[in-house]
Short mmCIF file of C-alpha atoms in Angstrom, two decimals:
data_model
loop_
_atom_site.label_atom_id
_atom_site.label_comp_id
_atom_site.label_asym_id
_atom_site.label_seq_id
_atom_site.Cartn_x
_atom_site.Cartn_y
_atom_site.Cartn_z
CA MET G 9 108.23 72.62 98.41
CA LYS G 10 104.87 74.36 98.75
CA LYS G 11 102.05 74.00 96.26
CA MET G 12 101.55 77.76 96.32
CA ILE G 13 103.33 80.86 97.60
CA ILE G 14 101.44 84.14 97.76
CA VAL G 15 103.57 87.28 97.92
CA GLY G 16 101.46 89.85 99.74
CA GLY G 17 99.17 89.34 102.71
CA GLY G 18 96.76 92.23 102.28
CA ILE G 19 93.17 92.20 101.06
CA GLN G 20 94.20 90.55 97.76
CA GLY G 21 96.42 87.78 99.12
CA CYS G 22 94.16 86.98 102.06
CA THR G 23 91.07 86.75 99.84
CA LEU G 24 92.84 84.18 97.68
CA ALA G 25 94.16 82.23 100.68
CA ILE G 26 90.73 82.09 102.33
CA HIS G 27 89.08 80.81 99.14
CA LEU G 28 91.79 78.21 98.52
CA LEU G 29 91.51 76.82 102.05
CA LYS G 30 87.72 76.97 102.31
CA MET G 31 87.24 75.33 98.93
CA LYS G 32 89.74 72.59 99.87
CA LYS G 33 92.02 73.41 96.94
CA LEU G 34 94.98 73.47 99.35
CA ASP G 35 95.76 72.54 102.93
CA ASN G 36 97.52 74.97 105.26
CA HIS G 37 100.83 73.13 105.05
CA GLU G 38 100.75 73.43 101.24
CA LEU G 39 100.38 77.22 101.30
CA LEU G 40 102.82 79.99 102.22
CA ILE G 41 102.05 83.72 102.42
CA ILE G 42 105.07 86.05 102.45
CA ASP G 43 104.60 89.63 103.61
CA LYS G 44 106.74 92.38 105.16
CA ASN G 45 104.29 92.72 108.03
CA ASN G 46 103.95 90.43 111.01
CA LYS G 47 100.27 89.62 110.53
CA PRO G 48 97.56 89.49 107.84
CA LEU G 49 95.88 92.72 106.67
CA ASN G 50 98.33 94.85 108.64
CA ASN G 51 98.55 97.60 106.00
CA TRP G 52 94.77 97.68 105.59
CA ARG G 53 94.22 98.10 109.31
CA GLU G 54 96.93 100.75 109.69
CA CYS G 55 95.66 102.88 106.81
CA THR G 56 91.96 102.68 107.68
CA ASP G 57 92.63 103.29 111.38
CA LEU G 58 94.77 106.33 110.57
CA ILE G 59 92.02 108.09 108.65
CA SER G 60 89.26 106.91 111.05
CA MET G 61 87.13 105.51 108.26
CA PRO G 62 83.71 104.55 109.75
CA PHE G 63 82.25 102.73 106.70
CA LEU G 64 83.76 101.05 103.66
CA ARG G 65 83.06 102.48 100.25
CA SER G 66 82.17 99.06 98.84
CA PRO G 67 78.85 97.20 99.34
CA SER G 68 78.23 94.38 101.81
CA VAL G 69 78.73 91.60 99.23
CA HIS G 70 82.39 92.62 98.77
CA HIS G 71 84.47 90.94 101.44
CA LEU G 72 87.06 88.14 101.77
CA ASP G 73 84.79 85.09 102.21
CA VAL G 74 83.50 82.70 99.54
CA ASN G 75 79.75 83.21 100.04
CA PRO G 76 78.74 86.72 98.85
CA PHE G 77 76.23 86.97 101.72
CA SER G 78 78.71 85.86 104.38
CA LEU G 79 79.09 89.34 105.88
CA GLU G 80 75.33 89.81 106.18
CA LYS G 81 75.01 86.43 107.91
CA PHE G 82 77.92 87.33 110.18
CA SER G 83 76.22 90.59 111.16
CA LYS G 84 73.11 88.73 112.33
CA LYS G 85 75.03 86.01 114.13
CA GLU G 86 77.23 88.48 116.02
CA GLY G 87 74.45 90.97 116.73
CA TYR G 88 75.74 93.74 114.47
CA HIS G 89 72.32 94.01 112.83
CA LYS G 90 70.94 95.46 116.07
CA VAL G 91 72.88 98.68 115.53
CA SER G 92 73.70 100.65 112.42
CA HIS G 93 76.58 98.69 110.90
CA PHE G 94 75.35 99.03 107.31
CA TYR G 95 75.10 102.38 105.59
CA GLY G 96 73.02 103.58 102.66
CA TYR G 97 71.35 101.97 99.68
CA TYR G 98 74.22 99.52 99.03
CA ASP G 99 74.52 98.40 102.68
CA ARG G 100 78.11 99.55 102.99
CA PRO G 101 79.52 97.80 106.08
CA SER G 102 81.13 99.51 109.05
CA LEU G 103 84.89 99.14 109.27
CA GLU G 104 84.54 97.62 112.74
CA MET G 105 82.27 94.82 111.52
CA PHE G 106 84.24 94.23 108.32
CA ASN G 107 87.49 93.89 110.28
CA GLU G 108 85.90 91.53 112.79
CA HIS G 109 84.59 89.40 109.92
CA CYS G 110 88.09 89.30 108.41
CA GLY G 111 89.61 88.43 111.77
CA THR G 112 87.15 85.58 112.29
CA LEU G 113 87.98 84.09 108.89
CA ILE G 114 91.72 84.39 109.52
CA ARG G 115 91.43 82.73 112.95
CA ASP G 116 89.03 79.98 111.86
CA LEU G 117 91.23 79.00 108.91
CA ASP G 118 94.47 79.47 110.88
CA ILE G 119 95.90 81.70 108.15
CA GLU G 120 98.78 82.66 110.41
CA SER G 121 100.10 79.09 110.24
CA CYS G 122 100.81 79.82 106.55
CA TRP G 123 102.44 83.19 107.33
CA LYS G 124 106.07 84.24 106.91
CA GLN G 125 107.23 87.77 107.64
CA ALA G 126 109.94 88.63 105.10
CA SER G 127 110.84 91.10 102.35
CA VAL G 128 110.98 89.55 98.88
CA THR G 129 113.98 90.58 96.76
CA GLY G 130 113.51 88.38 93.70
CA ILE G 131 111.87 85.39 92.07
CA GLU G 132 113.29 82.82 89.68
CA LYS G 133 111.83 80.15 87.43
CA LYS G 134 113.20 76.65 87.75
CA GLN G 135 112.25 73.45 85.97
CA GLY G 136 108.61 73.01 86.93
CA TYR G 137 108.56 75.34 89.92
CA TRP G 138 109.34 78.87 91.19
CA THR G 139 111.72 80.15 93.85
CA VAL G 140 111.32 83.23 96.00
CA GLN G 141 114.35 84.98 97.51
CA THR G 142 114.09 87.17 100.61
CA GLU G 143 116.17 90.00 102.02
CA GLU G 144 117.31 87.66 104.77
CA GLY G 145 118.86 85.33 102.17
CA GLU G 146 116.25 82.59 102.39
CA VAL G 147 115.01 80.75 99.30
CA MET G 148 111.56 79.13 99.17
CA GLU G 149 110.10 76.92 96.45
CA ALA G 150 106.57 76.43 95.13
CA GLU G 151 104.75 74.85 92.21
CA ASN G 152 102.65 78.02 91.85
CA LEU G 153 103.47 81.61 92.73
CA VAL G 154 100.97 84.48 93.07
CA LEU G 155 102.08 88.13 93.10
CA ALA G 156 99.50 89.97 95.22
CA MET G 157 101.42 93.08 96.25
CA GLY G 158 99.65 96.35 96.91
CA LEU G 159 100.74 99.95 96.40
CA ARG G 160 101.66 100.82 100.02
CA GLU G 161 105.33 100.97 99.05
CA HIS G 162 104.61 103.61 96.36
CA PRO G 163 103.17 106.73 98.04
CA PHE G 164 103.21 109.70 95.68
CA TRP G 165 105.12 112.75 96.93
CA PRO G 166 104.78 115.98 94.92
CA LYS G 167 108.15 117.50 94.02
CA TRP G 168 107.66 120.48 96.35
CA ALA G 169 106.98 118.13 99.26
CA GLU G 170 110.04 115.99 98.50
CA HIS G 171 112.20 119.10 98.43
CA ALA G 172 110.77 120.47 101.70
CA SER G 173 111.14 117.15 103.51
CA LEU G 174 114.91 117.35 102.97
CA SER G 175 114.88 120.39 105.25
CA ASP G 176 113.16 118.50 108.08
CA ALA G 177 109.76 120.03 107.40
CA GLN G 178 106.84 118.37 109.18
CA ILE G 179 105.52 116.79 105.98
CA HIS G 180 104.29 113.20 105.93
CA HIS G 181 102.43 110.97 103.51
CA ILE G 182 99.49 109.27 105.18
CA PHE G 183 100.42 105.92 103.60
CA GLN G 184 104.08 105.99 104.55
CA LYS G 185 105.35 103.53 107.10
CA GLU G 186 105.93 104.79 110.65
CA MET G 187 103.58 107.74 110.57
CA PRO G 188 103.95 110.06 113.59
CA ASP G 189 101.25 110.18 116.23
CA LEU G 190 98.49 112.41 114.84
CA ASP G 191 97.32 113.21 118.37
CA SER G 192 100.42 115.32 118.89
CA CYS G 193 100.71 117.23 115.60
CA SER G 194 101.83 120.84 115.54
CA ALA G 195 98.80 122.90 114.50
CA PRO G 196 97.65 124.31 112.18
CA VAL G 197 97.45 121.14 110.06
CA SER G 198 96.98 121.10 106.29
CA ILE G 199 95.89 117.99 104.40
CA ILE G 200 96.75 117.92 100.70
CA GLY G 201 94.27 115.98 98.53
CA GLY G 202 90.63 115.85 97.57
CA GLY G 203 89.81 112.15 97.75
CA ILE G 204 88.10 109.91 100.25
CA SER G 205 91.19 109.34 102.43
CA ALA G 206 91.85 113.09 102.67
CA ALA G 207 88.21 113.76 103.56
CA HIS G 208 88.04 111.09 106.28
CA LEU G 209 91.29 112.35 107.78
CA ALA G 210 90.17 115.99 107.70
CA LEU G 211 86.93 115.23 109.55
CA SER G 212 88.77 113.08 112.08
CA LEU G 213 91.46 115.67 112.82
CA ALA G 214 88.85 118.45 113.02
CA LYS G 215 87.66 116.83 116.27
CA LYS G 216 91.18 117.12 117.74
CA TYR G 217 92.26 120.44 116.24
CA GLU G 218 88.97 122.27 115.75
CA GLY G 219 89.36 125.31 113.51
CA LYS G 220 93.01 124.50 112.81
CA VAL G 221 92.61 121.92 110.02
CA SER G 222 92.58 122.71 106.30
CA LEU G 223 91.82 120.48 103.34
CA ILE G 224 93.62 121.78 100.27
CA HIS G 225 92.45 120.37 96.94
CA ARG G 226 93.45 121.31 93.37
CA LYS G 227 90.05 120.85 91.77
CA ASP G 228 86.42 120.97 92.82
CA LEU G 229 85.45 118.14 95.16
CA GLU G 230 83.86 115.37 93.08
CA VAL G 231 81.08 113.21 94.48
CA HIS G 232 80.77 109.54 93.48
CA THR G 233 79.29 106.62 95.39
CA PHE G 234 82.07 104.24 94.32
CA ASP G 235 85.59 104.67 92.97
CA SER G 236 84.35 103.55 89.54
CA ASP G 237 80.92 103.09 87.96
CA PRO G 238 79.07 99.93 89.16
CA GLY G 239 78.91 98.89 85.49
CA TRP G 240 82.56 97.82 85.81
CA GLN G 241 81.49 95.09 88.23
CA GLY G 242 79.99 93.05 85.40
CA PRO G 243 79.53 92.69 81.65
CA MET G 244 77.98 96.13 81.10
CA PHE G 245 81.42 97.74 80.74
CA MET G 246 83.78 94.76 81.00
CA ASP G 247 82.58 93.15 77.75
CA LYS G 248 83.66 96.21 75.79
CA PHE G 249 86.89 96.48 77.81
CA ASN G 250 87.78 92.86 77.04
CA GLN G 251 87.39 93.53 73.33
CA ILE G 252 90.17 96.14 73.43
CA LYS G 253 93.35 94.48 72.16
CA ASP G 254 95.61 97.54 72.44
CA TYR G 255 96.88 97.62 76.03
CA SER G 256 97.64 101.32 75.84
CA MET G 257 93.95 101.86 75.12
CA ARG G 258 93.04 99.59 78.03
CA ARG G 259 95.22 101.72 80.29
CA LYS G 260 93.47 104.90 79.09
CA SER G 261 90.12 103.24 79.71
CA ILE G 262 91.13 102.34 83.28
CA VAL G 263 92.38 105.84 84.05
CA LYS G 264 89.22 107.39 82.64
CA ALA G 265 86.96 104.99 84.55
CA ARG G 266 88.47 105.60 87.98
CA HIS G 267 86.94 108.39 89.99
CA LYS G 268 90.34 109.32 91.35
CA GLY G 269 90.23 111.89 94.12
CA SER G 270 86.48 111.65 94.70
CA VAL G 271 84.35 111.44 97.85
CA THR G 272 81.02 109.93 98.76
CA LYS G 273 77.97 112.15 99.20
CA GLU G 274 77.89 111.85 103.00
CA LEU G 275 81.58 112.80 103.18
CA TYR G 276 81.01 115.82 100.96
CA LEU G 277 78.10 116.96 103.13
CA GLY G 278 80.19 116.32 106.24
CA LEU G 279 83.01 118.50 104.93
CA LYS G 280 80.65 121.31 103.99
CA SER G 281 78.94 121.15 107.39
CA ALA G 282 82.29 121.21 109.21
CA GLU G 283 83.36 124.18 107.10
CA LYS G 284 80.14 126.05 107.86
CA ASN G 285 80.63 125.46 111.59
CA GLY G 286 84.22 126.70 111.46
CA LYS G 287 85.79 123.33 112.25
CA ILE G 288 87.80 123.04 109.02
CA LYS G 289 88.75 125.15 106.03
CA LEU G 290 88.31 123.95 102.44
CA LEU G 291 90.75 125.60 100.04
CA LYS G 292 90.78 125.06 96.29
CA GLU G 293 94.45 125.80 95.64
CA GLU G 294 97.50 124.14 94.14
CA VAL G 295 100.66 124.12 96.21
CA GLN G 296 103.82 125.38 94.55
CA SER G 297 106.29 125.14 97.43
CA TYR G 298 106.71 125.10 101.18
CA CYS G 299 108.73 127.61 103.20
CA THR G 300 110.35 125.67 106.03
CA SER G 301 111.62 128.70 107.91
CA CYS G 302 108.16 130.26 108.27
CA ASN G 303 106.01 127.09 108.08
CA GLU G 304 104.00 128.32 105.13
CA LEU G 305 102.57 126.72 102.02
CA ILE G 306 102.99 128.88 98.94
CA PHE G 307 100.21 128.47 96.40
CA GLN G 308 100.47 128.95 92.64
CA SER G 309 98.17 131.94 93.10
CA GLY G 310 100.96 133.56 95.11
CA GLU G 311 99.14 133.39 98.42
CA ARG G 312 100.91 132.04 101.49
CA TYR G 313 99.22 129.87 104.09
CA GLU G 314 100.45 128.80 107.53
CA ALA G 315 100.83 125.04 108.01
CA LYS G 316 103.08 123.68 110.75
CA THR G 317 102.14 120.10 109.81
CA VAL G 318 101.41 118.96 106.26
CA LEU G 319 99.81 115.58 105.59
CA LEU G 320 99.82 114.29 102.02
CA ALA G 321 96.80 112.29 100.87
CA THR G 322 98.05 112.29 97.29
CA GLY G 323 97.70 108.62 96.42
CA PHE G 324 100.31 106.39 94.84
CA HIS G 325 102.82 106.27 92.01
CA SER G 326 101.63 104.57 88.84
CA THR G 327 104.65 102.23 88.74
CA PRO G 328 103.88 98.50 89.15
CA PRO G 329 104.36 97.21 92.71
CA GLY G 330 107.53 95.14 93.15
CA ILE G 331 108.96 96.26 89.83
CA HIS G 332 112.41 96.88 91.32
CA TRP G 333 112.83 93.19 92.14
CA LEU G 334 110.75 91.87 89.22
CA LYS G 335 112.99 93.40 86.54
CA ASN G 336 115.42 90.49 86.44
CA VAL G 337 112.78 87.78 85.96
CA ILE G 338 110.96 89.92 83.37
CA GLN G 339 114.13 90.16 81.32
CA HIS G 340 115.32 86.58 81.88
CA GLU G 341 111.96 84.93 81.11
CA ASN G 342 110.83 87.50 78.50
CA LEU G 343 107.63 88.17 80.42
CA LYS G 344 105.23 90.35 78.46
CA CYS G 345 104.54 93.86 79.70
CA ALA G 346 102.48 96.69 78.27
CA LYS G 347 104.03 100.13 77.64
CA CYS G 348 102.84 101.21 81.10
CA GLY G 349 105.04 98.47 82.58
CA TYR G 350 102.18 96.29 83.85
CA PRO G 351 101.93 92.56 83.05
CA ILE G 352 100.15 91.17 80.02
CA VAL G 353 98.61 87.96 81.35
CA SER G 354 96.24 85.19 80.35
CA PRO G 355 92.63 86.45 80.45
CA GLU G 356 91.34 83.10 81.71
CA THR G 357 93.89 82.38 84.46
CA LEU G 358 95.81 85.63 85.12
CA GLU G 359 99.02 83.70 84.48
CA TRP G 360 102.03 85.80 83.50
CA ASP G 361 103.98 82.61 82.88
CA GLN G 362 103.25 78.99 83.65
CA GLY G 363 102.51 78.78 87.36
CA LEU G 364 103.08 82.53 87.90
CA PHE G 365 99.85 84.42 88.66
CA VAL G 366 99.07 88.07 89.40
CA MET G 367 96.26 89.87 91.19
CA GLY G 368 95.59 93.34 92.58
CA PRO G 369 97.25 96.24 90.73
CA LEU G 370 99.39 93.87 88.64
CA ALA G 371 96.24 92.31 87.15
CA GLU G 372 94.40 95.50 86.22
CA LEU G 373 94.95 95.22 82.45
CA GLU G 374 92.69 92.15 82.65
CA ILE G 375 90.49 92.76 85.69
CA GLY G 376 89.91 96.43 84.86
CA PRO G 377 89.40 99.51 87.08
CA VAL G 378 88.19 97.49 90.10
CA SER G 379 91.34 95.37 90.19
CA ARG G 380 92.87 97.09 93.22
CA ASN G 381 89.83 96.87 95.48
CA ILE G 382 87.87 94.09 97.18
CA ALA G 383 85.70 93.40 94.13
CA GLY G 384 88.88 92.98 92.09
CA ALA G 385 90.32 90.61 94.67
CA ARG G 386 87.22 88.40 94.41
CA ARG G 387 87.27 88.47 90.62
CA ALA G 388 90.98 87.59 90.42
CA THR G 389 90.60 84.88 93.07
CA GLU G 390 87.84 83.21 91.06
CA ARG G 391 90.12 82.89 88.03
CA ILE G 392 93.18 81.70 89.93
CA VAL G 393 91.24 79.14 91.97
CA ARG G 394 89.66 77.81 88.78
CA ALA G 395 93.07 77.63 87.10
CA ILE G 396 94.68 75.42 89.72
#
């Protein structure tokens, strides 16, 4: 029996594992990380590589290590400070340096010795411990269980795109598994979405398919430095949020706080510059349907637009990750959920039940709007580490 099992080996799960091992709360043989992928941070690397993201949106103090200034120290030690690997006022790190920092932590702590590639199909509470069942029929036991799943399994497909994909249209969601090679797309290419992922992808593809890439967004492009106001990082906004006892109101507060579908200033300027130079087209339109026979998007305005390849950067469903295999334990153990379906957990420990912890999206009714990102991972980790 393990002392802890973490389900999910992305940014959230790896942040927790690194803190537990570095702070000597657990040894490697006492910890197990279960993930569908064959190595840590696989989804993170796939998604960020796909859109060719040069810099993170978060500041340099948001990373996976214990010491907030670890990334800055790493940059000096490895020579990254000699070139421009920090961007802007908040010293946003380059993806290359951030990934190398993550890789160093994972290697130094031998995280892969705690790793098991498997698909979880259910969990069950026993007397004093938890069991995890996998698709392969294995059962693993632990005193503590942490649910750290991300939203990769929940890409949002608009109805028109779902319908068109049934007719073998070249429509893909950028966060789906097994994306086709973007170096061999059929042009012209249309990207649907107005957020940071859509913008990065548009600028990247414009280098390969110059003049044949369009970014189609429903509303005006919104510019924000972060995906929520920096006040959510501390007591400025969180004190008021924590005073809200109605979880439906907390959900509304989270939705309102998130700058969903926004881009940073440099991305906005990059898009406008590329448009001016004829490299991409920016279209403020809403898609109504897609004509497979003529490879055309049909807008609500009635206009038709040629698009042989359509890439969806439309985010994720709002359903809780893992809910399809969590339903049984929720019902059997009477685990509390808000109307939105997300867990109601202990504010101090993020426990959903004794020994059952959540982080990432599942913890957002306590952690707030930053719960899904690196800052949220650090905040949740602090509470869980303190609890055990």
